PDB file of C-alpha atoms in Angstrom:
ATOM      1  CA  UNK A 950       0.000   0.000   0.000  1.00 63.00           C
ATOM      2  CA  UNK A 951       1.282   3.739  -0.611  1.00 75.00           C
ATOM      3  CA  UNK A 952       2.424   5.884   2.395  1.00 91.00           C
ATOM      4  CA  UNK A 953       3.037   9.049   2.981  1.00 96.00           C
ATOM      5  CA  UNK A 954       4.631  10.348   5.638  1.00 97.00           C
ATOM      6  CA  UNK A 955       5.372  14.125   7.166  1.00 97.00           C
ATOM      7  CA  UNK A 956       8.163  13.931  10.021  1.00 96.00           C
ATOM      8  CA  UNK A 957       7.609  17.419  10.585  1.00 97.00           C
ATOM      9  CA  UNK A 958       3.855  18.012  12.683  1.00 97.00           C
ATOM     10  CA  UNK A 959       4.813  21.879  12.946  1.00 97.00           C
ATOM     11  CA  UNK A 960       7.251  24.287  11.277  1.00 97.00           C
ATOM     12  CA  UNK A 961       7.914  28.222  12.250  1.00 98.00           C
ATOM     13  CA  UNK A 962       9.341  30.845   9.755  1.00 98.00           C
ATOM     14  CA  UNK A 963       9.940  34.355   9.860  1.00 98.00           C
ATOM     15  CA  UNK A 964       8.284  36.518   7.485  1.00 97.00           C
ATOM     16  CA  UNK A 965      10.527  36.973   4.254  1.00 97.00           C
ATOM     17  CA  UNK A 966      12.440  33.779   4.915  1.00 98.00           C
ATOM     18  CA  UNK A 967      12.842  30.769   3.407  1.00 98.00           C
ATOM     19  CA  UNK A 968      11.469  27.215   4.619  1.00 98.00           C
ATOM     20  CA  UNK A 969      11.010  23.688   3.308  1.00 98.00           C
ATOM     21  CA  UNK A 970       8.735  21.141   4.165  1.00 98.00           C
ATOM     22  CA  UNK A 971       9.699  17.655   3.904  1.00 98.00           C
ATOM     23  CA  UNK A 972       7.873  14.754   2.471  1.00 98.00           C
ATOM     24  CA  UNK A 973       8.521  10.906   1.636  1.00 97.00           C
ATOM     25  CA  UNK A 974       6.148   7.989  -0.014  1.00 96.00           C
ATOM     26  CA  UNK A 975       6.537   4.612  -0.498  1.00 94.00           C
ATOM     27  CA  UNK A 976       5.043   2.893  -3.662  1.00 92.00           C
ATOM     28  CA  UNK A 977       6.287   0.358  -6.290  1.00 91.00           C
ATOM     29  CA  UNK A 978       4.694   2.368  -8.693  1.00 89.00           C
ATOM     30  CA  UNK A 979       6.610   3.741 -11.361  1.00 86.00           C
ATOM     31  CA  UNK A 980       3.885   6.251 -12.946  1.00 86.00           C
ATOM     32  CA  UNK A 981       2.508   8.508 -10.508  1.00 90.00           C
ATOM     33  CA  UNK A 982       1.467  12.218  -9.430  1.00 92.00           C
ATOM     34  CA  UNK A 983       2.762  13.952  -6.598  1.00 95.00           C
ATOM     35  CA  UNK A 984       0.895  17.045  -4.556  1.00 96.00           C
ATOM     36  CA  UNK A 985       1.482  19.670  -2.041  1.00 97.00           C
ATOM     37  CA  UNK A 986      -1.933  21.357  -0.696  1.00 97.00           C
ATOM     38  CA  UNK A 987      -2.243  24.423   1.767  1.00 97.00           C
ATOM     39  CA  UNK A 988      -5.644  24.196   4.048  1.00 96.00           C
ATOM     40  CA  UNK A 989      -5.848  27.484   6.307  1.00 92.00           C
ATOM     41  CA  UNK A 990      -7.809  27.399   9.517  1.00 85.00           C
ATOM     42  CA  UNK A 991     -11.052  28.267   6.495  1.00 75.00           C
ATOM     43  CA  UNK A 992     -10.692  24.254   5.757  1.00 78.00           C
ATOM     44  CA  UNK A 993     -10.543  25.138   1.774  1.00 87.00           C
ATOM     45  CA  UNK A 994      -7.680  22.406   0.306  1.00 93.00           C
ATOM     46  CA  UNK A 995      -5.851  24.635  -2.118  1.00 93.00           C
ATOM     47  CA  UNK A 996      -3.567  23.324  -4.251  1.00 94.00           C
ATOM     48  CA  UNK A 997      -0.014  25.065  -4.216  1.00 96.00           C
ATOM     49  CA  UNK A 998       2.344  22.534  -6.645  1.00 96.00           C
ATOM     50  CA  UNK A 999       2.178  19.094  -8.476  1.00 94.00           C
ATOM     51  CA  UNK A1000       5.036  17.288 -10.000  1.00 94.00           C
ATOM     52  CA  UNK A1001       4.390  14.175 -12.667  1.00 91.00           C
ATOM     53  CA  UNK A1002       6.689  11.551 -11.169  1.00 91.00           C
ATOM     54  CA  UNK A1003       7.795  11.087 -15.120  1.00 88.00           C
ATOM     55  CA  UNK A1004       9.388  14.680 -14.670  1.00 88.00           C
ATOM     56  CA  UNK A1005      13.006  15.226 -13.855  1.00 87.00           C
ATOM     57  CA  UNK A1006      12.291  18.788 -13.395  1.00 92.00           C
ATOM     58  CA  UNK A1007      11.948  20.116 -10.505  1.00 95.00           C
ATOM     59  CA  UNK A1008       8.286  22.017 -10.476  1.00 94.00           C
ATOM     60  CA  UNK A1009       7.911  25.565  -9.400  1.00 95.00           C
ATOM     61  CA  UNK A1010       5.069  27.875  -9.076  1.00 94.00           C
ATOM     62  CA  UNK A1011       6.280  31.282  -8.188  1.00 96.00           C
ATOM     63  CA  UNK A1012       7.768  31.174  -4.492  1.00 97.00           C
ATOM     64  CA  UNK A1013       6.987  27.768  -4.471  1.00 98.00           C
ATOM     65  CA  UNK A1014       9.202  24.933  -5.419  1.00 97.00           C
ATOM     66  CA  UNK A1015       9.722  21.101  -4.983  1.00 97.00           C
ATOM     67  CA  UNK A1016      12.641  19.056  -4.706  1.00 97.00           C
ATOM     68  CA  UNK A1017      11.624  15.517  -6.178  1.00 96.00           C
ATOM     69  CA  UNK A1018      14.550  12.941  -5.428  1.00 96.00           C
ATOM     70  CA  UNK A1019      12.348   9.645  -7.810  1.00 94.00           C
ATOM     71  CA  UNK A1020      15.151   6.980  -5.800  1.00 94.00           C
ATOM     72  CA  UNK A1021      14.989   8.246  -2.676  1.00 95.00           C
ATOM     73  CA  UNK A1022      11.234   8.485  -2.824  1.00 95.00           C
ATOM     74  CA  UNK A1023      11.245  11.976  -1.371  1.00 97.00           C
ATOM     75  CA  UNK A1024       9.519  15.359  -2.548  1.00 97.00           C
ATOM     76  CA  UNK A1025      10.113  18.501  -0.144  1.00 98.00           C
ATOM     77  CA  UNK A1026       9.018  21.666  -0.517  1.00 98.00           C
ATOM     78  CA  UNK A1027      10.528  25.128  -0.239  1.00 98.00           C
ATOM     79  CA  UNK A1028       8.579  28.352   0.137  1.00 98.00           C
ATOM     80  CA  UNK A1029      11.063  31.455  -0.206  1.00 98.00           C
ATOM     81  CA  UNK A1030      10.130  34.975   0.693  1.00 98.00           C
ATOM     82  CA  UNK A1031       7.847  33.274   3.506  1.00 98.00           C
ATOM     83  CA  UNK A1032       4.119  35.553   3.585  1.00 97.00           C
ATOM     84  CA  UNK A1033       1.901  35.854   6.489  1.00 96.00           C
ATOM     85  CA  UNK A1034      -0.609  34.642   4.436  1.00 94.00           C
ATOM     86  CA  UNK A1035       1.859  31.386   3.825  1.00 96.00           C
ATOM     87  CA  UNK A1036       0.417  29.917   7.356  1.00 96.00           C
ATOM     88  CA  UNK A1037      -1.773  26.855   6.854  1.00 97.00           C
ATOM     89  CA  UNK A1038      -1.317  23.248   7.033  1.00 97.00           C
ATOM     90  CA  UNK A1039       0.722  21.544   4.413  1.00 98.00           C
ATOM     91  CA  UNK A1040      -0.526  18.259   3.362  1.00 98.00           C
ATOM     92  CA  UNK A1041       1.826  16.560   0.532  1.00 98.00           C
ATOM     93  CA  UNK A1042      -0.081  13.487  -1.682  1.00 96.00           C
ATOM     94  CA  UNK A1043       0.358  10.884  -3.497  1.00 94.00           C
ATOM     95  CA  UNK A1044      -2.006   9.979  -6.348  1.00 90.00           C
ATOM     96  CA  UNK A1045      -1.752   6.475  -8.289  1.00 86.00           C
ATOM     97  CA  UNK A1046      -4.631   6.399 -10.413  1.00 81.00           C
ATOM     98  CA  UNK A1047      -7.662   7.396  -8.763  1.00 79.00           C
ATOM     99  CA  UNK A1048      -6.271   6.444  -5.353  1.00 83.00           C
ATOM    100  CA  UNK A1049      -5.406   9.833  -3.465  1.00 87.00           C
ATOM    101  CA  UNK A1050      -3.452   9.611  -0.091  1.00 92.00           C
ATOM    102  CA  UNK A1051      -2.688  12.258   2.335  1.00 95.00           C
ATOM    103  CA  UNK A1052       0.016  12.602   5.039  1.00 97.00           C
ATOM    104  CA  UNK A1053      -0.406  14.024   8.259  1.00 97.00           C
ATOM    105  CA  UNK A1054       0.010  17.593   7.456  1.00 97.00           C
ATOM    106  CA  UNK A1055       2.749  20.027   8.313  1.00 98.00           C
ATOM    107  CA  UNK A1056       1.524  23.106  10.114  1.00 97.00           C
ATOM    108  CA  UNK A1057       3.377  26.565   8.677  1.00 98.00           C
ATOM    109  CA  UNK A1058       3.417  29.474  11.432  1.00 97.00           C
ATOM    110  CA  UNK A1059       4.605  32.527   9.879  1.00 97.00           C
ATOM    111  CA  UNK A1060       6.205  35.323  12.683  1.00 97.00           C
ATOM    112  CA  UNK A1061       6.625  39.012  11.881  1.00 95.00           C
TER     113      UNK A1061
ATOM    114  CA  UNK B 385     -15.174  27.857 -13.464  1.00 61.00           C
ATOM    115  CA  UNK B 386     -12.421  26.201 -11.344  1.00 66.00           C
ATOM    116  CA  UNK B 387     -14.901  25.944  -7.888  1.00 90.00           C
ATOM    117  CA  UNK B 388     -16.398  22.989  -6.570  1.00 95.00           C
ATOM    118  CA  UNK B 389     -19.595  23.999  -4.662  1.00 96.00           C
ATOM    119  CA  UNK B 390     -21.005  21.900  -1.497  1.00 97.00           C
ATOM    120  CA  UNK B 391     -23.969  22.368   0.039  1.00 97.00           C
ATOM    121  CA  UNK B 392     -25.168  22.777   3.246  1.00 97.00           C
ATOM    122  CA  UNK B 393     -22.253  24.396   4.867  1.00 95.00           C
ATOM    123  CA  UNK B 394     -22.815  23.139   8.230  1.00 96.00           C
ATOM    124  CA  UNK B 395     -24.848  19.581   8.960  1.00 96.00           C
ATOM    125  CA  UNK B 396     -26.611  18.631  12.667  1.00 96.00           C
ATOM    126  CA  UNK B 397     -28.418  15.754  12.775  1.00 93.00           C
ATOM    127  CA  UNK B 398     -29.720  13.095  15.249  1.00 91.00           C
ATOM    128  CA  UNK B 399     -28.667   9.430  14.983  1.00 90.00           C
ATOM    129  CA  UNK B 400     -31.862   8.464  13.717  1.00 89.00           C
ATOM    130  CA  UNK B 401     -31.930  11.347  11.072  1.00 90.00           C
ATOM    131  CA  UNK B 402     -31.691  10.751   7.298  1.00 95.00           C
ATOM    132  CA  UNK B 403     -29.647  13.353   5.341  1.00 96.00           C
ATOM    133  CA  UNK B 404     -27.756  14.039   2.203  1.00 97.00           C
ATOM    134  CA  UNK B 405     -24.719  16.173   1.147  1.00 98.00           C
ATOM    135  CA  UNK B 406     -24.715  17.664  -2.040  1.00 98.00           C
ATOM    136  CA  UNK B 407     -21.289  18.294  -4.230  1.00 98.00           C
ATOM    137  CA  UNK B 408     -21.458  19.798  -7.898  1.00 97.00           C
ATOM    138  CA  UNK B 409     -18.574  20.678 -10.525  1.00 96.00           C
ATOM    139  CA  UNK B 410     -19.221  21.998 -14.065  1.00 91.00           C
ATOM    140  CA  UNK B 411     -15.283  22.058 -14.768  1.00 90.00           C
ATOM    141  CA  UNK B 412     -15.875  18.838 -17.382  1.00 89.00           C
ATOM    142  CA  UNK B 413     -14.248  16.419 -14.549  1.00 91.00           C
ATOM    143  CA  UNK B 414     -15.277  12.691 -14.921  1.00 91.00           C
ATOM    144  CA  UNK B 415     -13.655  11.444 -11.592  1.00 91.00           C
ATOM    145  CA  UNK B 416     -15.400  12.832  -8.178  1.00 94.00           C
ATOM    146  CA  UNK B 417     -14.324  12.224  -4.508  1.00 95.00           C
ATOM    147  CA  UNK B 418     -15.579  11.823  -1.322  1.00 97.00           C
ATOM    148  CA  UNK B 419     -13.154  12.306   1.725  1.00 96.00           C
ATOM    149  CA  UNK B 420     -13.896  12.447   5.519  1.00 97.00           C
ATOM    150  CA  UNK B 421     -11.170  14.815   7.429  1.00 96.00           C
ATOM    151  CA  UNK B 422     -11.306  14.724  11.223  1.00 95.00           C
ATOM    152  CA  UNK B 423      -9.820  17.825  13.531  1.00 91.00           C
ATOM    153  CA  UNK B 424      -5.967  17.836  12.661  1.00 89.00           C
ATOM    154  CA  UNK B 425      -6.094  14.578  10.551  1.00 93.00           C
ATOM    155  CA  UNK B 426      -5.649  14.569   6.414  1.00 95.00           C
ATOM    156  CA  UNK B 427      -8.066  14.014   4.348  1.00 95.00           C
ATOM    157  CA  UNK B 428      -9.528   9.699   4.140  1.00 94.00           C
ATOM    158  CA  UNK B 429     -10.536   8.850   1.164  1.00 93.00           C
ATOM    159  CA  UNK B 430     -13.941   7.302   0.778  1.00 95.00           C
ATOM    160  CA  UNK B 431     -15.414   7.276  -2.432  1.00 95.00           C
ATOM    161  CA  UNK B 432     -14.040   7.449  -5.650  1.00 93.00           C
ATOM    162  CA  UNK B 433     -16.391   7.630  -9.367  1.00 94.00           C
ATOM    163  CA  UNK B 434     -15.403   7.810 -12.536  1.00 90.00           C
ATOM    164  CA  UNK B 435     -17.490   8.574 -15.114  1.00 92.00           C
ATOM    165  CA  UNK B 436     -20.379   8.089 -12.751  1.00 93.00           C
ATOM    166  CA  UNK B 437     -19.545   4.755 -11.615  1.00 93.00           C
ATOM    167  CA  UNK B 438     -18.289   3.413  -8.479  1.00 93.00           C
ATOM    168  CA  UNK B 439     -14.468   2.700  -8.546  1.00 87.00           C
ATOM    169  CA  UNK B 440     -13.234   2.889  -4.874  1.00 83.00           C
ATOM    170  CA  UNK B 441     -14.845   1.902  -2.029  1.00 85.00           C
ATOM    171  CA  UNK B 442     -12.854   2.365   1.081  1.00 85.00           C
ATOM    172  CA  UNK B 443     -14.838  -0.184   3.390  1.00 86.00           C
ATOM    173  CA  UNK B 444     -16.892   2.324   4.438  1.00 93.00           C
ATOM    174  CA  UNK B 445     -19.958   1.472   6.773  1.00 93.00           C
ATOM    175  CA  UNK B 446     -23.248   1.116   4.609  1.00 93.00           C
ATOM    176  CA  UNK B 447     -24.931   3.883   6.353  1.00 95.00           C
ATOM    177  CA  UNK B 448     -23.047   6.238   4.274  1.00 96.00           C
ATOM    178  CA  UNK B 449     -24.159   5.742   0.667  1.00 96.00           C
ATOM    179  CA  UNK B 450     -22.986   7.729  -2.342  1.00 97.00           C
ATOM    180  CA  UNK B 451     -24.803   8.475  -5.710  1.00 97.00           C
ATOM    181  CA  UNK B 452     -23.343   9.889  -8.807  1.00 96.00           C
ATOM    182  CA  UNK B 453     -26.427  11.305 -10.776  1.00 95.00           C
ATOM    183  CA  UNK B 454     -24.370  12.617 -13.496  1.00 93.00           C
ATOM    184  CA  UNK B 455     -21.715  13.820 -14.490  1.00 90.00           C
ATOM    185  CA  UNK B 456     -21.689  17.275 -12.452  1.00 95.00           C
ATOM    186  CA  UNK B 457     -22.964  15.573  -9.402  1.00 97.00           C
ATOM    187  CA  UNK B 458     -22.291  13.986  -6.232  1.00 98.00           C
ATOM    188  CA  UNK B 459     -24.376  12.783  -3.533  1.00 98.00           C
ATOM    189  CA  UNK B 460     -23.631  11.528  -0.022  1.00 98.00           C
ATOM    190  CA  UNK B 461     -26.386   9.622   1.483  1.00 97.00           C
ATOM    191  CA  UNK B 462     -26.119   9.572   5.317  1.00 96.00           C
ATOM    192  CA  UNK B 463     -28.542   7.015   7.624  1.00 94.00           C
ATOM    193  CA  UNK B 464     -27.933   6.028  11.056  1.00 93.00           C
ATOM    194  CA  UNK B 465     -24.894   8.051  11.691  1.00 94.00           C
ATOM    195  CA  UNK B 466     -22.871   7.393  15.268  1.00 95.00           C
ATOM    196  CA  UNK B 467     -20.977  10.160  16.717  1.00 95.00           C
ATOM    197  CA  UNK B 468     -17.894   9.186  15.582  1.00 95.00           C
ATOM    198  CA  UNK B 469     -18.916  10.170  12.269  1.00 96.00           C
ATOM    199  CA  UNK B 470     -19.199  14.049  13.171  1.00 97.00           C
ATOM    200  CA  UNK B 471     -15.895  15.253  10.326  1.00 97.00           C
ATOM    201  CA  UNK B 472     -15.304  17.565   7.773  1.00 96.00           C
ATOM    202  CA  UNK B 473     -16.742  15.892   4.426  1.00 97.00           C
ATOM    203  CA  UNK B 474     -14.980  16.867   1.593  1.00 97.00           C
ATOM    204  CA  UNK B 475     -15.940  16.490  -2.389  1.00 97.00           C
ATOM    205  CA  UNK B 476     -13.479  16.682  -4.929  1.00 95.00           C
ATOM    206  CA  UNK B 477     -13.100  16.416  -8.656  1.00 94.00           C
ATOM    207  CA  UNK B 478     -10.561  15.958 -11.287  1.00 91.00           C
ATOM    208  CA  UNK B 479      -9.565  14.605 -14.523  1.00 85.00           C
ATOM    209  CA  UNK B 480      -9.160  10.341 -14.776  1.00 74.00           C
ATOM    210  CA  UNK B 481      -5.900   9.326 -15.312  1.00 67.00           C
ATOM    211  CA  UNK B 482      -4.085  10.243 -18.730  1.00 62.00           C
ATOM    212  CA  UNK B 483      -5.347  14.428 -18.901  1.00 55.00           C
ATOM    213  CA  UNK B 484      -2.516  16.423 -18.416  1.00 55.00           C
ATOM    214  CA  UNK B 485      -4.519  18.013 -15.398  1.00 54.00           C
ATOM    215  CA  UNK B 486      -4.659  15.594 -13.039  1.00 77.00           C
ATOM    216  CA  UNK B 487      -4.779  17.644  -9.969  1.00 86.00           C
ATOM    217  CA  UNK B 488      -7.882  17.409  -7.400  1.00 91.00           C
ATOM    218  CA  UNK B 489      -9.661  20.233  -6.855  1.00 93.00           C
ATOM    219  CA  UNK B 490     -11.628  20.369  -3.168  1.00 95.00           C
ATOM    220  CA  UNK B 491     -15.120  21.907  -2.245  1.00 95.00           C
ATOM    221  CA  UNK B 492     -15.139  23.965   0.925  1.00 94.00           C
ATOM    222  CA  UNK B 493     -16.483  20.929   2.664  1.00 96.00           C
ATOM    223  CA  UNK B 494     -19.668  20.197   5.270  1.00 97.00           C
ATOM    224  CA  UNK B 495     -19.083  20.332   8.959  1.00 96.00           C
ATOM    225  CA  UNK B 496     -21.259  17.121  10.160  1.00 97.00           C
ATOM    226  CA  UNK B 497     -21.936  16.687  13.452  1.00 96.00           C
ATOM    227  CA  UNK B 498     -24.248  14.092  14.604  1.00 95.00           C
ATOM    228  CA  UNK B 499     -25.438  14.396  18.097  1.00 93.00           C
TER     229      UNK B 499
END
């Protein structure tokens, strides 16, 4: 069965800095989709980045960006110039077909 | 349209109560979701359709029963609810498999709680 796992329940940043969010899975797939969503305390899932697992590239979307490591199973991701509007939990996914699975969520505090 | 609409908002209902959620997309998506999130959990998958039939079933209890009309819409069927069921519901939608946008995209969800 696919994993995904978050070691990190809770990460702080301070305004205007950078921060990455770590993620790993576990599948024997070879074709797959990978996701990071934002939920703020308004429960809306948002998605912030995807990355096709037959990509090399690195996906970016503005101050967003992922580092996808295919071997080492592993897909982080790195928000620069950190926003107070950046605080939300981070849930990364997996998707395999139509199966979708979550990890436990990483939740962002932004400081002024 | 991007948006995924959900209706109502905000469910209460007894244990003995029967009660639907409603989830609608007109973004052309052939593959629609149901998830149950619980207070500082990810989302559980429960439901998956694609084009309007059943695909995934996560074991879920038969007194939650979902119903793809068409296309555009999703129903959630709730009977006989316990307690434990009170979540965040969640719809989603997306492409199947082999569109170049494969992302989900998530409804602002229905606060259950079943007293």
């Amino acid at each position: 069965a696919q994993t995904v796992t978050q070691s990190q329940p809770e990460m702080s940043v301070q305004e205007a800095e950078t921060v990455t969010l770590s993620c790993t899975y576990d599948t024997s797939e070879s074709d797959y989709y990978l996701f990071w969503y934002k939920q703020p305390p308004s429960r809306q899932m948002i998605l912030v980045i995807r990355q096709e697992a037959y990509k090399q590239q690195n996906a970016t979307e503005n101050r967003f960006s992922v580092n996808f490591q295919k071997a080492a199973k592993s897909f982080s991701l790195k928000i620069s110039d950190s926003q107070l509007g950046d605080a939300a939990m981070y849930f990364c996914a997996y998707r395999f077909n139509n199966d979708m699975r979550f990890g436990a969520g990483t939740r962002l505090t932004v400081k002024p | 349209d991007t948006e995924v609409t959900q209706t109502p908002k905000h469910l209460v209902m007894g244990m003995t109560n029967k009660k639907s959620l409603k989830c609608e997309q007109h973004m052309g998506h052939r593959a629609m979701y149901w998830y149950k999130q619980k207070a500082k959990k990810p989302p559980e998958l429960m439901f998956v359709y694609s084009y309007e039939k059943l695909s995934i079933n996560e074991s879920v209890p038969s007194r939650f029963s979902p119903e793809c009309p068409n296309s555009s819409l999703l129903n959630l069927h709730l009977h006989a609810l316990q307690p434990e069921d009170s979540a965040l519901y969640l719809c989603a939608s997306s492409h199947p498999r082999g569109r170049s946008s494969y992302e989900q995209y998530f409804g602002p969800g229905t606060r259950l709680t079943v007293t």
